Amino acid sequence: MRRPVMAGNWKMYKTPAETTTFFEKFQPLAGNAIDCEVVICPSFTNLTAAVEAARGTPIRVGAQNIGWAKEGAFTGEVSGPMIQATGATHVLIGHSERRHYFGETDETVFKRTQSALEFGLTPIVCVGERLEEREAGRAEAALVGQFQKGIAGLNEQQVARIVIAYEPVWAIGTGRTATPEIAADAHRVIRAQVRGKFGKAASDALRILYGGSVKPDNVKSLMAQPEIDGVLVGGASLDPAGFASIVNF
Ligand code: PEP
């Protein structure tokens, strides 16, 4: 049985004070969920406030990116040891907004994933095809390419410690969710890649989340797919009651 992960990506929203307020409201509604892992990923500047607010609860906190070096002349980057020192335990890597606006590539995704693992953080590695790739019948090829270049170079011990999020770019922030069947098909493509490279035990154990316009009213049908091991939620994770009803689906 794969334990579901219900993760929230806050993107570039909320101040530390707003982070604390969120947790005050969210905690009584869903903060003690034990049949899934709840991970909230705020901006770097809110990690400490989030970790403080989540103390004593099973809620975990993640960053939204990680530098690939331990330290050095990398202006604007935040390293694994820095993230780890806040008490965060997870990190999003290769989100499509990072790929689209900031030139993130499969090669940098791989380096950042290795860095997260080196510093004891759980990487949530995002993959997903663009609309034009899906329309051209190249969705599967896009996912395979991202897997091969961004993930396949890890070793077996490393891959056992990652989570993958399938996030079709055309579904992120658009209100256009992938149908549960489309999402499950994509998850099967990714899982088959993991199996081919790392074997059955690794692919059976790997958690693959779906992300893209997940809302309280569609989470149930997505989670009904045995292939879907949780969700990565953007916009709808900003509201404590809304995200709680997703977690408690
Ligand atoms: C995301 O940011 O990872 C995401 C899936 O966004 P949204 O839920 O808003 O589509």
PDB file of C-alpha atoms and ligand atoms in Angstrom:
ATOM      1  CA  MET A   1       0.000   0.000   0.000  1.00  0.00           C
ATOM      2  CA  ARG A   2       1.406   3.377  -0.978  1.00  0.00           C
ATOM      3  CA  ARG A   3       0.664   6.074   1.580  1.00  0.00           C
ATOM      4  CA  PRO A   4      -0.952   9.042  -0.198  1.00  0.00           C
ATOM      5  CA  VAL A   5       0.749  12.424  -0.214  1.00  0.00           C
ATOM      6  CA  MET A   6      -1.513  15.481  -0.248  1.00  0.00           C
ATOM      7  CA  ALA A   7       0.789  18.398  -1.071  1.00  0.00           C
ATOM      8  CA  GLY A   8       0.128  22.102  -1.440  1.00  0.00           C
ATOM      9  CA  ASN A   9       2.226  24.385  -3.624  1.00  0.00           C
ATOM     10  CA  TRP A  10       1.693  27.944  -2.490  1.00  0.00           C
ATOM     11  CA  LYS A  11       3.632  29.394  -5.420  1.00  0.00           C
ATOM     12  CA  MET A  12       4.539  33.079  -4.743  1.00  0.00           C
ATOM     13  CA  TYR A  13       1.744  33.800  -2.266  1.00  0.00           C
ATOM     14  CA  LYS A  14       1.546  34.642   1.454  1.00  0.00           C
ATOM     15  CA  THR A  15       3.757  36.425   3.961  1.00  0.00           C
ATOM     16  CA  PRO A  16       5.022  34.778   7.173  1.00  0.00           C
ATOM     17  CA  ALA A  17       2.085  36.273   9.126  1.00  0.00           C
ATOM     18  CA  GLU A  18      -0.373  34.926   6.544  1.00  0.00           C
ATOM     19  CA  THR A  19       1.367  31.559   6.773  1.00  0.00           C
ATOM     20  CA  THR A  20       0.792  31.424  10.525  1.00  0.00           C
ATOM     21  CA  THR A  21      -2.858  32.373  10.080  1.00  0.00           C
ATOM     22  CA  PHE A  22      -3.298  29.626   7.484  1.00  0.00           C
ATOM     23  CA  PHE A  23      -1.973  26.981   9.878  1.00  0.00           C
ATOM     24  CA  GLU A  24      -4.163  28.224  12.728  1.00  0.00           C
ATOM     25  CA  LYS A  25      -7.223  27.637  10.545  1.00  0.00           C
ATOM     26  CA  PHE A  26      -6.027  24.511   8.715  1.00  0.00           C
ATOM     27  CA  GLN A  27      -4.703  22.581  11.691  1.00  0.00           C
ATOM     28  CA  PRO A  28      -8.057  21.920  13.437  1.00  0.00           C
ATOM     29  CA  LEU A  29      -9.646  20.933  10.121  1.00  0.00           C
ATOM     30  CA  ALA A  30      -7.041  18.540   8.723  1.00  0.00           C
ATOM     31  CA  GLY A  31      -3.856  18.911  10.698  1.00  0.00           C
ATOM     32  CA  ASN A  32      -4.106  15.486  12.289  1.00  0.00           C
ATOM     33  CA  ALA A  33      -4.734  13.441   9.152  1.00  0.00           C
ATOM     34  CA  ILE A  34      -2.881  10.194   9.699  1.00  0.00           C
ATOM     35  CA  ASP A  35      -3.844   8.114   6.681  1.00  0.00           C
ATOM     36  CA  CYS A  36      -1.904  10.394   4.343  1.00  0.00           C
ATOM     37  CA  GLU A  37       1.126  12.681   4.407  1.00  0.00           C
ATOM     38  CA  VAL A  38       0.285  16.364   4.233  1.00  0.00           C
ATOM     39  CA  VAL A  39       3.059  18.581   2.855  1.00  0.00           C
ATOM     40  CA  ILE A  40       2.794  22.345   2.443  1.00  0.00           C
ATOM     41  CA  CYS A  41       5.333  24.129   0.239  1.00  0.00           C
ATOM     42  CA  PRO A  42       5.487  27.883   0.852  1.00  0.00           C
ATOM     43  CA  SER A  43       8.086  30.375  -0.373  1.00  0.00           C
ATOM     44  CA  PHE A  44      11.560  30.196   1.171  1.00  0.00           C
ATOM     45  CA  THR A  45      10.823  33.235   3.330  1.00  0.00           C
ATOM     46  CA  ASN A  46       7.899  31.407   4.977  1.00  0.00           C
ATOM     47  CA  LEU A  47       9.587  28.087   5.702  1.00  0.00           C
ATOM     48  CA  THR A  48      10.502  28.936   9.275  1.00  0.00           C
ATOM     49  CA  ALA A  49       7.022  30.276  10.080  1.00  0.00           C
ATOM     50  CA  ALA A  50       5.440  27.191   8.511  1.00  0.00           C
ATOM     51  CA  VAL A  51       7.696  24.753  10.382  1.00  0.00           C
ATOM     52  CA  GLU A  52       7.011  26.597  13.630  1.00  0.00           C
ATOM     53  CA  ALA A  53       3.242  26.558  13.027  1.00  0.00           C
ATOM     54  CA  ALA A  54       3.260  22.853  12.103  1.00  0.00           C
ATOM     55  CA  ARG A  55       5.302  21.786  15.122  1.00  0.00           C
ATOM     56  CA  GLY A  56       3.657  18.947  17.030  1.00  0.00           C
ATOM     57  CA  THR A  57       1.456  17.984  14.068  1.00  0.00           C
ATOM     58  CA  PRO A  58       2.120  15.441  11.307  1.00  0.00           C
ATOM     59  CA  ILE A  59       2.104  18.228   8.681  1.00  0.00           C
ATOM     60  CA  ARG A  60       5.386  18.494   6.775  1.00  0.00           C
ATOM     61  CA  VAL A  61       6.840  21.555   5.121  1.00  0.00           C
ATOM     62  CA  GLY A  62       8.626  21.709   1.784  1.00  0.00           C
ATOM     63  CA  ALA A  63      10.501  24.303  -0.254  1.00  0.00           C
ATOM     64  CA  GLN A  64       9.666  25.067  -3.885  1.00  0.00           C
ATOM     65  CA  ASN A  65      13.184  24.770  -5.279  1.00  0.00           C
ATOM     66  CA  ILE A  66      16.730  23.920  -4.186  1.00  0.00           C
ATOM     67  CA  GLY A  67      20.171  24.969  -5.349  1.00  0.00           C
ATOM     68  CA  TRP A  68      22.327  22.125  -6.644  1.00  0.00           C
ATOM     69  CA  ALA A  69      25.447  23.241  -4.803  1.00  0.00           C
ATOM     70  CA  LYS A  70      26.050  23.097  -1.079  1.00  0.00           C
ATOM     71  CA  GLU A  71      27.180  26.730  -1.071  1.00  0.00           C
ATOM     72  CA  GLY A  72      28.974  29.153  -3.319  1.00  0.00           C
ATOM     73  CA  ALA A  73      28.582  32.038  -5.745  1.00  0.00           C
ATOM     74  CA  PHE A  74      25.013  31.312  -6.864  1.00  0.00           C
ATOM     75  CA  THR A  75      23.116  34.545  -6.221  1.00  0.00           C
ATOM     76  CA  GLY A  76      19.414  33.972  -5.579  1.00  0.00           C
ATOM     77  CA  GLU A  77      19.728  30.248  -4.933  1.00  0.00           C
ATOM     78  CA  VAL A  78      18.957  28.507  -1.633  1.00  0.00           C
ATOM     79  CA  SER A  79      20.920  25.372  -0.785  1.00  0.00           C
ATOM     80  CA  GLY A  80      19.949  22.029   0.718  1.00  0.00           C
ATOM     81  CA  PRO A  81      21.637  22.719   4.080  1.00  0.00           C
ATOM     82  CA  MET A  82      19.844  26.078   4.281  1.00  0.00           C
ATOM     83  CA  ILE A  83      16.468  24.461   3.617  1.00  0.00           C
ATOM     84  CA  GLN A  84      17.194  21.609   5.988  1.00  0.00           C
ATOM     85  CA  ALA A  85      18.134  24.084   8.746  1.00  0.00           C
ATOM     86  CA  THR A  86      14.616  25.545   8.655  1.00  0.00           C
ATOM     87  CA  GLY A  87      13.152  22.148   9.532  1.00  0.00           C
ATOM     88  CA  ALA A  88      11.611  21.627   6.086  1.00  0.00           C
ATOM     89  CA  THR A  89      11.652  18.014   4.917  1.00  0.00           C
ATOM     90  CA  HIS A  90      10.520  18.146   1.279  1.00  0.00           C
ATOM     91  CA  VAL A  91      11.260  20.133  -1.849  1.00  0.00           C
ATOM     92  CA  LEU A  92       9.447  20.616  -5.160  1.00  0.00           C
ATOM     93  CA  ILE A  93      11.769  20.236  -8.132  1.00  0.00           C
ATOM     94  CA  GLY A  94      11.163  21.008 -11.798  1.00  0.00           C
ATOM     95  CA  HIS A  95       7.722  22.565 -11.420  1.00  0.00           C
ATOM     96  CA  SER A  96       6.509  23.622 -14.874  1.00  0.00           C
ATOM     97  CA  GLU A  97       6.551  27.300 -13.832  1.00  0.00           C
ATOM     98  CA  ARG A  98      10.264  26.892 -13.043  1.00  0.00           C
ATOM     99  CA  ARG A  99      10.799  25.201 -16.395  1.00  0.00           C
ATOM    100  CA  HIS A 100       8.756  27.773 -18.329  1.00  0.00           C
ATOM    101  CA  TYR A 101       9.774  31.072 -16.709  1.00  0.00           C
ATOM    102  CA  PHE A 102      13.213  30.311 -15.294  1.00  0.00           C
ATOM    103  CA  GLY A 103      14.810  27.980 -17.796  1.00  0.00           C
ATOM    104  CA  GLU A 104      14.761  24.883 -15.609  1.00  0.00           C
ATOM    105  CA  THR A 105      15.779  21.871 -17.691  1.00  0.00           C
ATOM    106  CA  ASP A 106      15.779  18.119 -17.140  1.00  0.00           C
ATOM    107  CA  GLU A 107      19.518  18.406 -16.509  1.00  0.00           C
ATOM    108  CA  THR A 108      19.076  20.975 -13.724  1.00  0.00           C
ATOM    109  CA  VAL A 109      16.159  18.949 -12.345  1.00  0.00           C
ATOM    110  CA  PHE A 110      18.505  15.995 -12.039  1.00  0.00           C
ATOM    111  CA  LYS A 111      21.184  18.045 -10.279  1.00  0.00           C
ATOM    112  CA  ARG A 112      18.695  19.604  -7.867  1.00  0.00           C
ATOM    113  CA  THR A 113      17.188  16.189  -7.097  1.00  0.00           C
ATOM    114  CA  GLN A 114      20.599  14.786  -6.258  1.00  0.00           C
ATOM    115  CA  SER A 115      21.243  17.743  -3.998  1.00  0.00           C
ATOM    116  CA  ALA A 116      17.931  17.295  -2.158  1.00  0.00           C
ATOM    117  CA  LEU A 117      18.739  13.642  -1.547  1.00  0.00           C
ATOM    118  CA  GLU A 118      22.256  14.450  -0.401  1.00  0.00           C
ATOM    119  CA  PHE A 119      20.880  16.803   2.231  1.00  0.00           C
ATOM    120  CA  GLY A 120      18.160  14.472   3.478  1.00  0.00           C
ATOM    121  CA  LEU A 121      15.184  16.157   1.834  1.00  0.00           C
ATOM    122  CA  THR A 122      12.405  14.335  -0.036  1.00  0.00           C
ATOM    123  CA  PRO A 123      12.253  15.583  -3.626  1.00  0.00           C
ATOM    124  CA  ILE A 124       8.837  15.882  -5.269  1.00  0.00           C
ATOM    125  CA  VAL A 125       9.968  15.844  -8.882  1.00  0.00           C
ATOM    126  CA  CYS A 126       7.472  17.368 -11.305  1.00  0.00           C
ATOM    127  CA  VAL A 127       7.016  16.155 -14.867  1.00  0.00           C
ATOM    128  CA  GLY A 128       4.275  16.802 -17.401  1.00  0.00           C
ATOM    129  CA  GLU A 129       3.652  17.433 -21.059  1.00  0.00           C
ATOM    130  CA  ARG A 130       2.723  20.755 -22.650  1.00  0.00           C
ATOM    131  CA  LEU A 131      -0.563  21.236 -24.500  1.00  0.00           C
ATOM    132  CA  GLU A 132       1.068  21.166 -27.933  1.00  0.00           C
ATOM    133  CA  GLU A 133       2.796  17.904 -27.060  1.00  0.00           C
ATOM    134  CA  ARG A 134      -0.490  16.288 -26.030  1.00  0.00           C
ATOM    135  CA  GLU A 135      -2.272  17.594 -29.117  1.00  0.00           C
ATOM    136  CA  ALA A 136       0.501  16.249 -31.340  1.00  0.00           C
ATOM    137  CA  GLY A 137       0.221  12.806 -29.736  1.00  0.00           C
ATOM    138  CA  ARG A 138       3.598  13.256 -28.055  1.00  0.00           C
ATOM    139  CA  ALA A 139       2.524  13.316 -24.389  1.00  0.00           C
ATOM    140  CA  GLU A 140       4.017   9.918 -23.664  1.00  0.00           C
ATOM    141  CA  ALA A 141       7.272  10.751 -25.439  1.00  0.00           C
ATOM    142  CA  ALA A 142       7.530  13.988 -23.439  1.00  0.00           C
ATOM    143  CA  LEU A 143       7.106  12.137 -20.137  1.00  0.00           C
ATOM    144  CA  VAL A 144       9.589   9.460 -21.137  1.00  0.00           C
ATOM    145  CA  GLY A 145      12.118  12.131 -22.127  1.00  0.00           C
ATOM    146  CA  GLN A 146      11.719  13.962 -18.814  1.00  0.00           C
ATOM    147  CA  PHE A 147      12.081  10.709 -16.916  1.00  0.00           C
ATOM    148  CA  GLN A 148      15.136   9.592 -18.857  1.00  0.00           C
ATOM    149  CA  LYS A 149      17.000  12.882 -18.532  1.00  0.00           C
ATOM    150  CA  GLY A 150      15.768  14.089 -15.149  1.00  0.00           C
ATOM    151  CA  ILE A 151      15.305  10.945 -13.055  1.00  0.00           C
ATOM    152  CA  ALA A 152      16.726   7.770 -14.618  1.00  0.00           C
ATOM    153  CA  GLY A 153      20.295   8.708 -13.675  1.00  0.00           C
ATOM    154  CA  LEU A 154      19.548   8.249  -9.964  1.00  0.00           C
ATOM    155  CA  ASN A 155      20.492   4.977  -8.311  1.00  0.00           C
ATOM    156  CA  GLU A 156      18.047   2.496  -6.714  1.00  0.00           C
ATOM    157  CA  GLN A 157      18.485   3.834  -3.179  1.00  0.00           C
ATOM    158  CA  GLN A 158      17.869   7.354  -4.401  1.00  0.00           C
ATOM    159  CA  VAL A 159      14.776   6.558  -6.434  1.00  0.00           C
ATOM    160  CA  ALA A 160      13.252   4.866  -3.383  1.00  0.00           C
ATOM    161  CA  ARG A 161      13.326   8.255  -1.669  1.00  0.00           C
ATOM    162  CA  ILE A 162      11.656  10.416  -4.300  1.00  0.00           C
ATOM    163  CA  VAL A 163       8.053  11.264  -5.083  1.00  0.00           C
ATOM    164  CA  ILE A 164       7.033  12.103  -8.661  1.00  0.00           C
ATOM    165  CA  ALA A 165       4.254  14.565  -9.474  1.00  0.00           C
ATOM    166  CA  TYR A 166       2.592  14.266 -12.875  1.00  0.00           C
ATOM    167  CA  GLU A 167       1.416  17.759 -13.741  1.00  0.00           C
ATOM    168  CA  PRO A 168       0.221  18.245 -17.314  1.00  0.00           C
ATOM    169  CA  VAL A 169       1.147  21.855 -18.074  1.00  0.00           C
ATOM    170  CA  TRP A 170      -2.203  22.513 -19.761  1.00  0.00           C
ATOM    171  CA  ALA A 171      -4.002  21.707 -16.485  1.00  0.00           C
ATOM    172  CA  ILE A 172      -1.996  23.934 -14.144  1.00  0.00           C
ATOM    173  CA  GLY A 173      -3.858  27.030 -13.012  1.00  0.00           C
ATOM    174  CA  THR A 174      -6.243  26.728 -15.967  1.00  0.00           C
ATOM    175  CA  GLY A 175      -9.232  25.119 -14.277  1.00  0.00           C
ATOM    176  CA  ARG A 176      -8.870  22.344 -16.854  1.00  0.00           C
ATOM    177  CA  THR A 177      -8.224  19.126 -14.913  1.00  0.00           C
ATOM    178  CA  ALA A 178      -7.010  15.977 -16.623  1.00  0.00           C
ATOM    179  CA  THR A 179      -9.724  13.341 -16.466  1.00  0.00           C
ATOM    180  CA  PRO A 180      -8.932  10.643 -13.916  1.00  0.00           C
ATOM    181  CA  GLU A 181      -8.371   8.254 -16.849  1.00  0.00           C
ATOM    182  CA  ILE A 182      -5.893  10.561 -18.639  1.00  0.00           C
ATOM    183  CA  ALA A 183      -4.020  11.072 -15.368  1.00  0.00           C
ATOM    184  CA  ALA A 184      -3.963   7.334 -14.614  1.00  0.00           C
ATOM    185  CA  ASP A 185      -2.668   6.579 -18.138  1.00  0.00           C
ATOM    186  CA  ALA A 186       0.159   9.053 -17.671  1.00  0.00           C
ATOM    187  CA  HIS A 187       0.967   7.574 -14.267  1.00  0.00           C
ATOM    188  CA  ARG A 188       1.179   4.130 -15.883  1.00  0.00           C
ATOM    189  CA  VAL A 189       3.637   5.492 -18.452  1.00  0.00           C
ATOM    190  CA  ILE A 190       5.835   6.909 -15.697  1.00  0.00           C
ATOM    191  CA  ARG A 191       5.576   3.772 -13.557  1.00  0.00           C
ATOM    192  CA  ALA A 192       6.525   1.604 -16.520  1.00  0.00           C
ATOM    193  CA  GLN A 193       9.656   3.716 -16.978  1.00  0.00           C
ATOM    194  CA  VAL A 194      10.539   3.268 -13.318  1.00  0.00           C
ATOM    195  CA  ARG A 195       9.962  -0.444 -13.598  1.00  0.00           C
ATOM    196  CA  GLY A 196      12.088  -0.730 -16.732  1.00  0.00           C
ATOM    197  CA  LYS A 197      14.977   1.088 -15.129  1.00  0.00           C
ATOM    198  CA  PHE A 198      14.747   0.162 -11.421  1.00  0.00           C
ATOM    199  CA  GLY A 199      12.609  -3.003 -11.278  1.00  0.00           C
ATOM    200  CA  LYS A 200       9.174  -4.002 -10.009  1.00  0.00           C
ATOM    201  CA  ALA A 201       9.698  -3.398  -6.294  1.00  0.00           C
ATOM    202  CA  ALA A 202      10.852   0.180  -6.925  1.00  0.00           C
ATOM    203  CA  SER A 203       7.982   0.924  -9.292  1.00  0.00           C
ATOM    204  CA  ASP A 204       5.396  -0.621  -6.961  1.00  0.00           C
ATOM    205  CA  ALA A 205       6.639   1.505  -4.066  1.00  0.00           C
ATOM    206  CA  LEU A 206       6.995   4.829  -5.890  1.00  0.00           C
ATOM    207  CA  ARG A 207       4.335   7.414  -5.156  1.00  0.00           C
ATOM    208  CA  ILE A 208       3.106   9.368  -8.163  1.00  0.00           C
ATOM    209  CA  LEU A 209       0.927  12.407  -7.460  1.00  0.00           C
ATOM    210  CA  TYR A 210      -1.399  14.166  -9.859  1.00  0.00           C
ATOM    211  CA  GLY A 211      -1.379  17.948 -10.089  1.00  0.00           C
ATOM    212  CA  GLY A 212      -3.360  20.378 -12.238  1.00  0.00           C
ATOM    213  CA  SER A 213      -6.478  22.250 -11.094  1.00  0.00           C
ATOM    214  CA  VAL A 214      -7.246  19.828  -8.267  1.00  0.00           C
ATOM    215  CA  LYS A 215     -10.208  21.164  -6.280  1.00  0.00           C
ATOM    216  CA  PRO A 216     -12.437  19.912  -3.455  1.00  0.00           C
ATOM    217  CA  ASP A 217     -14.999  18.778  -6.023  1.00  0.00           C
ATOM    218  CA  ASN A 218     -12.718  16.691  -8.253  1.00  0.00           C
ATOM    219  CA  VAL A 219     -10.252  15.197  -5.775  1.00  0.00           C
ATOM    220  CA  LYS A 220     -12.426  12.189  -5.002  1.00  0.00           C
ATOM    221  CA  SER A 221     -12.667  10.968  -8.598  1.00  0.00           C
ATOM    222  CA  LEU A 222      -8.915  11.447  -9.097  1.00  0.00           C
ATOM    223  CA  MET A 223      -8.061   9.606  -5.880  1.00  0.00           C
ATOM    224  CA  ALA A 224     -10.384   6.762  -6.891  1.00  0.00           C
ATOM    225  CA  GLN A 225      -7.763   5.763  -9.476  1.00  0.00           C
ATOM    226  CA  PRO A 226      -5.439   3.202  -7.882  1.00  0.00           C
ATOM    227  CA  GLU A 227      -2.577   4.692  -9.932  1.00  0.00           C
ATOM    228  CA  ILE A 228      -2.948   8.105  -8.276  1.00  0.00           C
ATOM    229  CA  ASP A 229      -1.090   8.213  -4.963  1.00  0.00           C
ATOM    230  CA  GLY A 230      -1.975  11.730  -3.942  1.00  0.00           C
ATOM    231  CA  VAL A 231      -2.238  15.233  -5.326  1.00  0.00           C
ATOM    232  CA  LEU A 232      -0.129  18.344  -5.720  1.00  0.00           C
ATOM    233  CA  VAL A 233      -2.455  21.298  -5.346  1.00  0.00           C
ATOM    234  CA  GLY A 234      -1.632  24.878  -6.339  1.00  0.00           C
ATOM    235  CA  GLY A 235      -4.338  27.534  -6.145  1.00  0.00           C
ATOM    236  CA  ALA A 236      -6.754  25.500  -4.026  1.00  0.00           C
ATOM    237  CA  SER A 237      -4.132  24.900  -1.331  1.00  0.00           C
ATOM    238  CA  LEU A 238      -4.038  28.588  -0.394  1.00  0.00           C
ATOM    239  CA  ASP A 239      -7.373  28.469   1.379  1.00  0.00           C
ATOM    240  CA  PRO A 240      -7.289  26.502   4.653  1.00  0.00           C
ATOM    241  CA  ALA A 241     -10.872  25.215   4.442  1.00  0.00           C
ATOM    242  CA  GLY A 242     -10.539  24.310   0.765  1.00  0.00           C
ATOM    243  CA  PHE A 243      -7.243  22.489   1.205  1.00  0.00           C
ATOM    244  CA  ALA A 244      -8.598  20.732   4.301  1.00  0.00           C
ATOM    245  CA  SER A 245     -11.532  19.399   2.331  1.00  0.00           C
ATOM    246  CA  ILE A 246      -9.096  18.113  -0.322  1.00  0.00           C
ATOM    247  CA  VAL A 247      -6.998  16.395   2.345  1.00  0.00           C
ATOM    248  CA  ASN A 248     -10.131  14.920   3.960  1.00  0.00           C
ATOM    249  CA  PHE A 249     -11.675  13.901   0.645  1.00  0.00           C
TER     250      PHE A 249
HETATM  251  C1  PEP B   1       0.695  23.552  -9.089  1.00  0.00           C
HETATM  252  O1  PEP B   1       1.056  24.704  -8.893  1.00  0.00           O
HETATM  253  O2  PEP B   1       1.490  22.599  -8.919  1.00  0.00           O
HETATM  254  C2  PEP B   1      -0.671  23.321  -9.546  1.00  0.00           C
HETATM  255  C3  PEP B   1      -1.042  22.100  -9.823  1.00  0.00           C
HETATM  256  O3  PEP B   1      -1.476  24.422  -9.630  1.00  0.00           O
HETATM  257  P1  PEP B   1      -3.094  24.437  -9.710  1.00  0.00           P
HETATM  258  O4  PEP B   1      -3.609  23.432  -8.728  1.00  0.00           O
HETATM  259  O5  PEP B   1      -3.472  25.828  -9.370  1.00  0.00           O
HETATM  260  O6  PEP B   1      -3.466  24.043 -11.106  1.00  0.00           O
END
